[in-house]
């Protein structure tokens, strides 16, 4: 049999390798097809870093604590409950036993229908393996989920009778079985087996409990659903003594007793969980609107979002606030920005973070570091309106910056500031996409109930709270302690920090179905702090931010957002099509195309009024809006924007290089009403005085052809701080800098102009300052990225080939020494050269040990084709390509067995 045939048989279902029941996880993986391995690597991408050498290494990596914790975090509630039930079941557990633990003695059609899918998910993700008659949980997962005194089980069950009686004296065990009405045995093992059989026999156990005092049954009722531990005094009460004498309470320490698992399961009716949840909570509709109403509302919000971003960055055209030494924006600057935008501080923080995440805003990198728009902002302004919106929402959808955290504290107790560090949360993109996708499952125009949405998210990714529970005292008191219940007070498992949620990896049973930790339907930015976990808060922030961006309208998903997620536009869709890279750009273009007809058409005119104001009856075309923002100040915003002309605004236009005639022509061309006479007089009056005074650097000087005007300035008491003195009839000198001199004379009512060293008037533009070229911040990934199809295929081939090399059967050594699997061959350089030369001549394959330049050793199966110059060139079955190896790096070579050649 050739190597290719051996490779195919090793992993094709039904081959020799898959005929017998697997004894290890590696054998179970070896029996899978290529699609099964690809599904495992797709579900657990951390197993690909780096690509395992073979299936044994893959199985080992799949059982490491960190990888198992990450996999458990991504299970839905019922699949996790299935894993928890397997952890308290016998090892291995037949499928009927697992079903009984989840459905109880009465059975449940819903659980019976949902369990096969949950078991298949555990198998697919290599958390469980084995046939239905021998299901096994991966050892690490069992250690995390199985009950112990240090880590109570999320099910609330305690240890078994056998575990609880370990170390107990044989005489005490005999006393217990005698009190329970069982015959004496000759050894502790059979005594424990007899007590276990009694507790698992429904009829006999029922008869025993019928003889229990009512007070003893009340003690069991407090322990049955967990915590199973209780404290006792040196002289316990008669009901506790009755239970302890019959083994219904077994000692866990000198002052602690525990309810054995078998007894608890009898009292629970055979159920491992109080409330199994085989089905995800249904989403409920809060309100319904016509889809056209939703799209119109979303389009209005989208246009408002673009206007807000433009207004924010236009205010920072000359350089924004300074960057804090620790990074980020000062609180006073955030308040000032919120006031300028007329929004709350959390909302202002959201817009700032959005601009930063989209690459439109950054620090300038100077010594006196300040924030300012980037050159990408100018390119963004040149895009059509709908494309500008698509760029913003795309940056929001994939970004990990989380503005809702602003104002909180990091792990060291330091305040989190806007645009500062430690605001990235890797789970944010996944939560945002999932929230929007769940909304898309509702009929078009329907707004989801936030409470139901949170309940669904908790079912899909049930975070386990790490809060302390209460230890039940058998004397009737409840003491704060380390005991943790099965419902609402799960125990923490794993010591690492979850990259997904920024909290300790914890597993409990969480809140009951349909209950939300949020206190109400309000979900604005900065709210939702009552939600018990970051994932819930991210969902609440997503609902609010999507509304502000125009992704949703009145709480319902709009048509452009469906296109952005690659969802059908007319009907609901359960799952989105994954969009990354080019696909995301295509989806954004589709969304922009759908949004464009819904946006208001820009107008090319204003209405001038006699009170020195202009009314814009709608959104203005960009050149008109830009020029009008220089010539006038915005007085009010809304459906129609009101601009006011002032001497300062007119002077600003003249400073930008416009002449009085240019301004008259501009207003006449863009006004549907005649230019009012007061406005024409204002322009002419400011223009007549503009530039009459010239200021340059001496430190600074003022020159003017009218010496009488300079004398007037010197005589004015308000000019004293400027420290002016006359150098010539037409020149004044000052010890202040030119900018301060300009501002000082303007505050006195004059209209000076700055000039260059050549005497030319300097033109200042509002958009002159930009940062250097800056790229948008890279999102912080939530673990390894999801592999694409090409990478999965290559990884599976490499693992298969490496597994072939590590399991290939070699010929026995000449001296008869056994061949140890995985051991690198050791041959002398002469033997190595002779063997590979012979293989090249005969066209056969050999097995080699190879050490690369970094010192990493590996095993390979190659078919040499040429040996010369100290190198061997051949087809490497492990890498599935032709490679060349230096002979001095080959540790040894061995021939393959005859049946594999």
XYZ file of C-alpha atoms in Angstrom, residues 143 251 354 587 700 788 793 800:
8
model
C -12.151 19.526 35.937
C -18.813 15.045 56.350
C -16.260 57.278 16.063
C -21.801 45.470 1.310
C 5.548 93.220 15.732
C -10.837 31.469 5.775
C -7.778 23.543 3.723
C -2.917 15.029 7.980
